[in-house]
Amino acid sequence: MESIRALIASAERESRLPDGEDERFSGYGLMGQAFSSGYLLAMRRFPVTSVGPGYTSVWVRRPSGSWTMYTSVPAAVSCPRYFGSALESTSVHRIDVAWLDDHRFTVDVADDVGLHWEVSLAATPITRAMSAVASALPARLWQNPAFLRVMGAVAGPVLQSGKMGLIGRVPNGQGFRANPKRVWFISGSTATLRGEDLGSLKPLPVQTRLGDFWIPQRGIFMMGTAAFDPFDPAAHHALPGTPS
């Protein structure tokens, strides 16, 4: 079986996207990891998208509940395009994702952000089974809204991660459809933000979400694709990344 690092290297070389008229993304990310300090971190790495250059983004939820997204490209062609109205701020920085071995990687956000995040991944019988089923499903099912609703409802209890939504609407108004194909658990993680240790792994007292996108209550790393309705300034927030 290929190592996680080998699968990631293959994803980084990917140049094709699923067919469709919507806005499409392919890559991987850590859906969310909460810490005992009350902070929650998430990461997205999309080497290829249909709306602009490949990019990396890091999401930070502070203990107060406010969200910030740091991106390696402008907000209009990255995650704030869809989540911007729910954010306190967003800004562009150098973001480095470095693999230490087949199961461990670090995420660093440069400049005045000062985030250093270390993550260890693990496969379990549950994640292996979920990955095998998801990878074997025909493409047409991943486009079926009813299937995505059922898959999300099943995945949350199976992964013991709280609610999960694979279809719905993001804060800026667009519809989204998530197609996870491979999944791993986070077996260990540490992080510092401007020198502050964010603490041990601990779920939030109340599960959080951005629109219909629920942040899992345990650390989950996924590879797959995502699609969003085309951005329409007349129907959605015209300035992605600007809080409403």
Short mmCIF file of C-alpha atoms in Angstrom, two decimals:
data_model
loop_
_atom_site.label_atom_id
_atom_site.label_comp_id
_atom_site.label_asym_id
_atom_site.label_seq_id
_atom_site.Cartn_x
_atom_site.Cartn_y
_atom_site.Cartn_z
CA MET A 1 0.00 0.00 0.00
CA GLU A 2 1.30 3.46 -0.90
CA SER A 3 2.42 5.67 1.94
CA ILE A 4 0.52 8.86 2.71
CA ARG A 5 3.50 10.92 1.60
CA ALA A 6 3.60 9.08 -1.75
CA LEU A 7 -0.12 9.72 -2.26
CA ILE A 8 0.38 13.39 -1.45
CA ALA A 9 3.29 13.63 -3.90
CA SER A 10 1.02 12.18 -6.59
CA ALA A 11 -1.70 14.71 -5.74
CA GLU A 12 0.82 17.55 -6.03
CA ARG A 13 1.53 16.45 -9.62
CA GLU A 14 -2.16 16.27 -10.52
CA SER A 15 -3.14 18.57 -13.38
CA ARG A 16 -6.68 17.41 -14.16
CA LEU A 17 -9.95 18.25 -12.47
CA PRO A 18 -13.29 16.43 -12.56
CA ASP A 19 -15.49 17.56 -15.45
CA GLY A 20 -18.17 20.12 -14.68
CA GLU A 21 -19.29 23.71 -15.01
CA ASP A 22 -18.97 24.46 -11.31
CA GLU A 23 -15.85 25.69 -9.50
CA ARG A 24 -13.68 22.66 -8.77
CA PHE A 25 -10.76 21.88 -6.46
CA SER A 26 -8.57 18.81 -6.01
CA GLY A 27 -6.16 18.14 -3.17
CA TYR A 28 -6.05 17.35 0.52
CA GLY A 29 -6.35 18.88 3.93
CA LEU A 30 -6.84 18.62 7.65
CA MET A 31 -10.54 19.23 8.23
CA GLY A 32 -10.01 20.66 11.69
CA GLN A 33 -8.16 20.06 14.94
CA ALA A 34 -9.17 21.65 18.23
CA PHE A 35 -6.80 22.21 21.16
CA SER A 36 -7.26 22.57 24.92
CA SER A 37 -6.54 26.32 24.63
CA GLY A 38 -9.80 26.73 22.71
CA TYR A 39 -8.05 27.30 19.38
CA LEU A 40 -8.96 25.24 16.32
CA LEU A 41 -6.76 24.89 13.24
CA ALA A 42 -7.55 23.57 9.78
CA MET A 43 -5.55 23.36 6.55
CA ARG A 44 -6.40 23.03 2.86
CA ARG A 45 -3.92 22.33 0.09
CA PHE A 46 -5.34 22.41 -3.45
CA PRO A 47 -2.54 22.00 -6.04
CA VAL A 48 -5.06 22.45 -8.86
CA THR A 49 -8.29 24.48 -9.07
CA SER A 50 -10.56 25.80 -11.81
CA VAL A 51 -10.60 29.38 -10.49
CA GLY A 52 -6.90 30.25 -10.25
CA PRO A 53 -3.48 28.94 -9.22
CA GLY A 54 -3.02 26.12 -6.75
CA TYR A 55 -2.84 27.30 -3.16
CA THR A 56 -2.61 26.49 0.53
CA SER A 57 -4.82 27.95 3.24
CA VAL A 58 -4.75 27.74 7.02
CA TRP A 59 -7.89 28.38 9.02
CA VAL A 60 -7.68 29.63 12.61
CA ARG A 61 -10.65 29.75 14.99
CA ARG A 62 -9.81 31.61 18.16
CA PRO A 63 -11.28 30.83 21.60
CA SER A 64 -13.61 33.82 21.12
CA GLY A 65 -15.19 32.04 18.13
CA SER A 66 -13.79 34.42 15.49
CA TRP A 67 -12.25 32.98 12.30
CA THR A 68 -9.21 34.04 10.28
CA MET A 69 -8.00 32.45 7.04
CA TYR A 70 -4.41 32.79 5.90
CA THR A 71 -3.90 31.99 2.22
CA SER A 72 -0.97 31.76 -0.18
CA VAL A 73 -2.92 33.50 -2.99
CA PRO A 74 -5.50 36.32 -2.99
CA ALA A 75 -8.83 35.79 -1.22
CA ALA A 76 -10.84 36.01 -4.45
CA VAL A 77 -9.31 32.75 -5.76
CA SER A 78 -8.99 30.78 -2.51
CA CYS A 79 -11.11 29.68 0.46
CA PRO A 80 -12.40 33.17 1.42
CA ARG A 81 -14.16 33.21 -1.97
CA TYR A 82 -16.69 30.95 -0.24
CA PHE A 83 -16.23 31.61 3.49
CA GLY A 84 -15.22 35.29 3.57
CA SER A 85 -18.44 36.70 5.06
CA ALA A 86 -17.92 34.56 8.20
CA LEU A 87 -14.32 35.70 8.76
CA GLU A 88 -12.92 38.38 11.01
CA SER A 89 -9.98 38.75 8.62
CA THR A 90 -7.99 37.14 5.83
CA SER A 91 -4.50 37.84 4.49
CA VAL A 92 -1.89 36.46 2.09
CA HIS A 93 1.30 34.86 3.41
CA ARG A 94 3.92 32.29 2.57
CA ILE A 95 2.65 28.92 3.83
CA ASP A 96 4.95 25.89 3.87
CA VAL A 97 3.78 22.28 4.18
CA ALA A 98 6.75 19.94 4.72
CA TRP A 99 6.60 16.16 5.11
CA LEU A 100 9.00 14.80 7.74
CA ASP A 101 8.34 11.14 6.93
CA ASP A 102 5.52 8.97 5.56
CA HIS A 103 3.06 9.98 8.29
CA ARG A 104 4.18 13.32 9.71
CA PHE A 105 4.17 16.85 8.34
CA THR A 106 4.52 20.44 9.48
CA VAL A 107 2.66 23.59 8.50
CA ASP A 108 4.30 27.00 8.89
CA VAL A 109 2.75 30.40 8.19
CA ALA A 110 5.39 33.07 7.77
CA ASP A 111 5.51 36.83 8.38
CA ASP A 112 3.89 38.16 11.56
CA VAL A 113 1.52 35.17 11.90
CA GLY A 114 4.13 32.94 13.51
CA LEU A 115 2.25 29.64 13.29
CA HIS A 116 4.14 26.35 13.55
CA TRP A 117 2.00 23.21 13.47
CA GLU A 118 3.12 19.58 13.61
CA VAL A 119 0.76 16.73 12.66
CA SER A 120 1.00 12.92 12.82
CA LEU A 121 -1.42 10.75 10.84
CA ALA A 122 -2.61 7.19 11.44
CA ALA A 123 -4.69 4.66 9.53
CA THR A 124 -7.13 2.50 11.49
CA PRO A 125 -9.54 -0.27 10.44
CA ILE A 126 -12.29 2.36 10.28
CA THR A 127 -10.34 4.81 8.09
CA ARG A 128 -9.12 2.00 5.83
CA ALA A 129 -12.68 0.77 5.34
CA MET A 130 -13.99 4.29 4.65
CA SER A 131 -11.20 4.95 2.16
CA ALA A 132 -11.78 1.62 0.37
CA VAL A 133 -15.51 2.26 0.01
CA ALA A 134 -15.11 5.91 -1.04
CA SER A 135 -12.41 5.14 -3.62
CA ALA A 136 -14.51 2.38 -5.20
CA LEU A 137 -17.72 4.38 -5.64
CA PRO A 138 -18.65 5.40 -9.22
CA ALA A 139 -18.27 9.08 -10.11
CA ARG A 140 -22.00 9.50 -10.76
CA LEU A 141 -22.81 8.78 -7.11
CA TRP A 142 -20.52 11.59 -5.95
CA GLN A 143 -22.66 13.99 -8.02
CA ASN A 144 -25.92 12.80 -6.47
CA PRO A 145 -27.21 15.20 -3.75
CA ALA A 146 -29.25 12.52 -1.98
CA PHE A 147 -26.23 10.22 -1.81
CA LEU A 148 -24.02 12.99 -0.41
CA ARG A 149 -26.57 13.73 2.32
CA VAL A 150 -26.71 10.08 3.32
CA MET A 151 -22.92 9.70 3.13
CA GLY A 152 -22.41 12.71 5.40
CA ALA A 153 -25.00 11.47 7.89
CA VAL A 154 -23.29 8.06 8.03
CA ALA A 155 -19.69 9.31 8.09
CA GLY A 156 -20.07 11.41 11.24
CA PRO A 157 -21.08 8.55 13.58
CA VAL A 158 -18.73 6.05 11.90
CA LEU A 159 -15.73 8.36 12.35
CA GLN A 160 -16.98 9.51 15.77
CA SER A 161 -16.49 13.09 14.63
CA GLY A 162 -19.87 14.69 15.29
CA LYS A 163 -21.92 16.09 12.42
CA MET A 164 -20.45 16.04 8.91
CA GLY A 165 -21.87 17.73 5.85
CA LEU A 166 -20.81 16.79 2.32
CA ILE A 167 -23.38 19.05 0.68
CA GLY A 168 -24.96 22.38 1.59
CA ARG A 169 -24.19 26.10 1.46
CA VAL A 170 -21.15 28.05 2.57
CA PRO A 171 -21.36 31.49 4.29
CA ASN A 172 -20.97 33.44 1.03
CA GLY A 173 -24.04 31.70 -0.39
CA GLN A 174 -22.66 29.17 -2.86
CA GLY A 175 -23.66 25.54 -2.76
CA PHE A 176 -20.85 23.05 -2.09
CA ARG A 177 -20.30 19.34 -2.67
CA ALA A 178 -17.38 17.53 -1.00
CA ASN A 179 -16.04 14.22 -2.35
CA PRO A 180 -13.56 12.71 0.16
CA LYS A 181 -11.80 9.69 -1.34
CA ARG A 182 -9.24 8.81 1.36
CA VAL A 183 -9.25 9.48 5.09
CA TRP A 184 -6.88 9.20 8.08
CA PHE A 185 -7.11 10.19 11.73
CA ILE A 186 -4.81 12.67 13.43
CA SER A 187 -2.88 10.62 15.99
CA GLY A 188 -0.92 13.53 17.43
CA SER A 189 -0.51 17.26 16.93
CA THR A 190 1.17 20.25 18.54
CA ALA A 191 1.04 23.90 17.54
CA THR A 192 2.40 27.26 18.59
CA LEU A 193 1.07 30.64 17.53
CA ARG A 194 3.48 33.56 18.04
CA GLY A 195 5.21 31.43 20.63
CA GLU A 196 2.01 30.45 22.48
CA ASP A 197 1.54 26.70 22.92
CA LEU A 198 -2.03 25.87 21.86
CA GLY A 199 -2.18 22.89 24.22
CA SER A 200 -3.25 19.27 23.93
CA LEU A 201 -5.83 17.80 21.57
CA LYS A 202 -9.33 18.41 22.89
CA PRO A 203 -12.72 18.71 21.12
CA LEU A 204 -14.59 22.00 21.37
CA PRO A 205 -17.37 22.06 23.99
CA VAL A 206 -19.84 22.70 21.15
CA GLN A 207 -19.15 21.62 17.56
CA THR A 208 -18.61 24.57 15.23
CA ARG A 209 -19.40 25.11 11.56
CA LEU A 210 -19.11 27.61 8.72
CA GLY A 211 -22.46 27.65 6.97
CA ASP A 212 -23.41 24.01 6.38
CA PHE A 213 -19.77 22.94 6.59
CA TRP A 214 -19.33 21.29 9.98
CA ILE A 215 -15.83 21.10 11.46
CA PRO A 216 -15.25 17.53 12.76
CA GLN A 217 -14.85 17.10 16.51
CA ARG A 218 -11.74 14.96 15.99
CA GLY A 219 -8.76 15.52 13.73
CA ILE A 220 -9.39 14.06 10.27
CA PHE A 221 -7.11 14.30 7.23
CA MET A 222 -8.70 13.77 3.82
CA MET A 223 -7.80 13.62 0.15
CA GLY A 224 -10.40 14.27 -2.51
CA THR A 225 -12.20 16.94 -4.50
CA ALA A 226 -14.68 19.72 -3.82
CA ALA A 227 -17.06 21.69 -6.04
CA PHE A 228 -18.87 24.98 -5.49
CA ASP A 229 -21.54 26.86 -7.39
CA PRO A 230 -20.01 29.56 -9.63
CA PHE A 231 -19.43 32.86 -7.83
CA ASP A 232 -22.11 35.38 -8.77
CA PRO A 233 -21.57 38.89 -7.32
CA ALA A 234 -25.27 39.67 -7.83
CA ALA A 235 -26.33 36.72 -5.70
CA HIS A 236 -23.43 36.37 -3.26
CA HIS A 237 -21.08 38.63 -1.34
CA ALA A 238 -19.27 40.74 -3.93
CA LEU A 239 -16.05 41.12 -1.96
CA PRO A 240 -14.78 37.70 -0.86
CA GLY A 241 -12.85 37.94 2.37
CA THR A 242 -14.66 41.04 3.61
CA PRO A 243 -16.85 40.41 6.67
CA SER A 244 -20.48 41.41 6.32
#
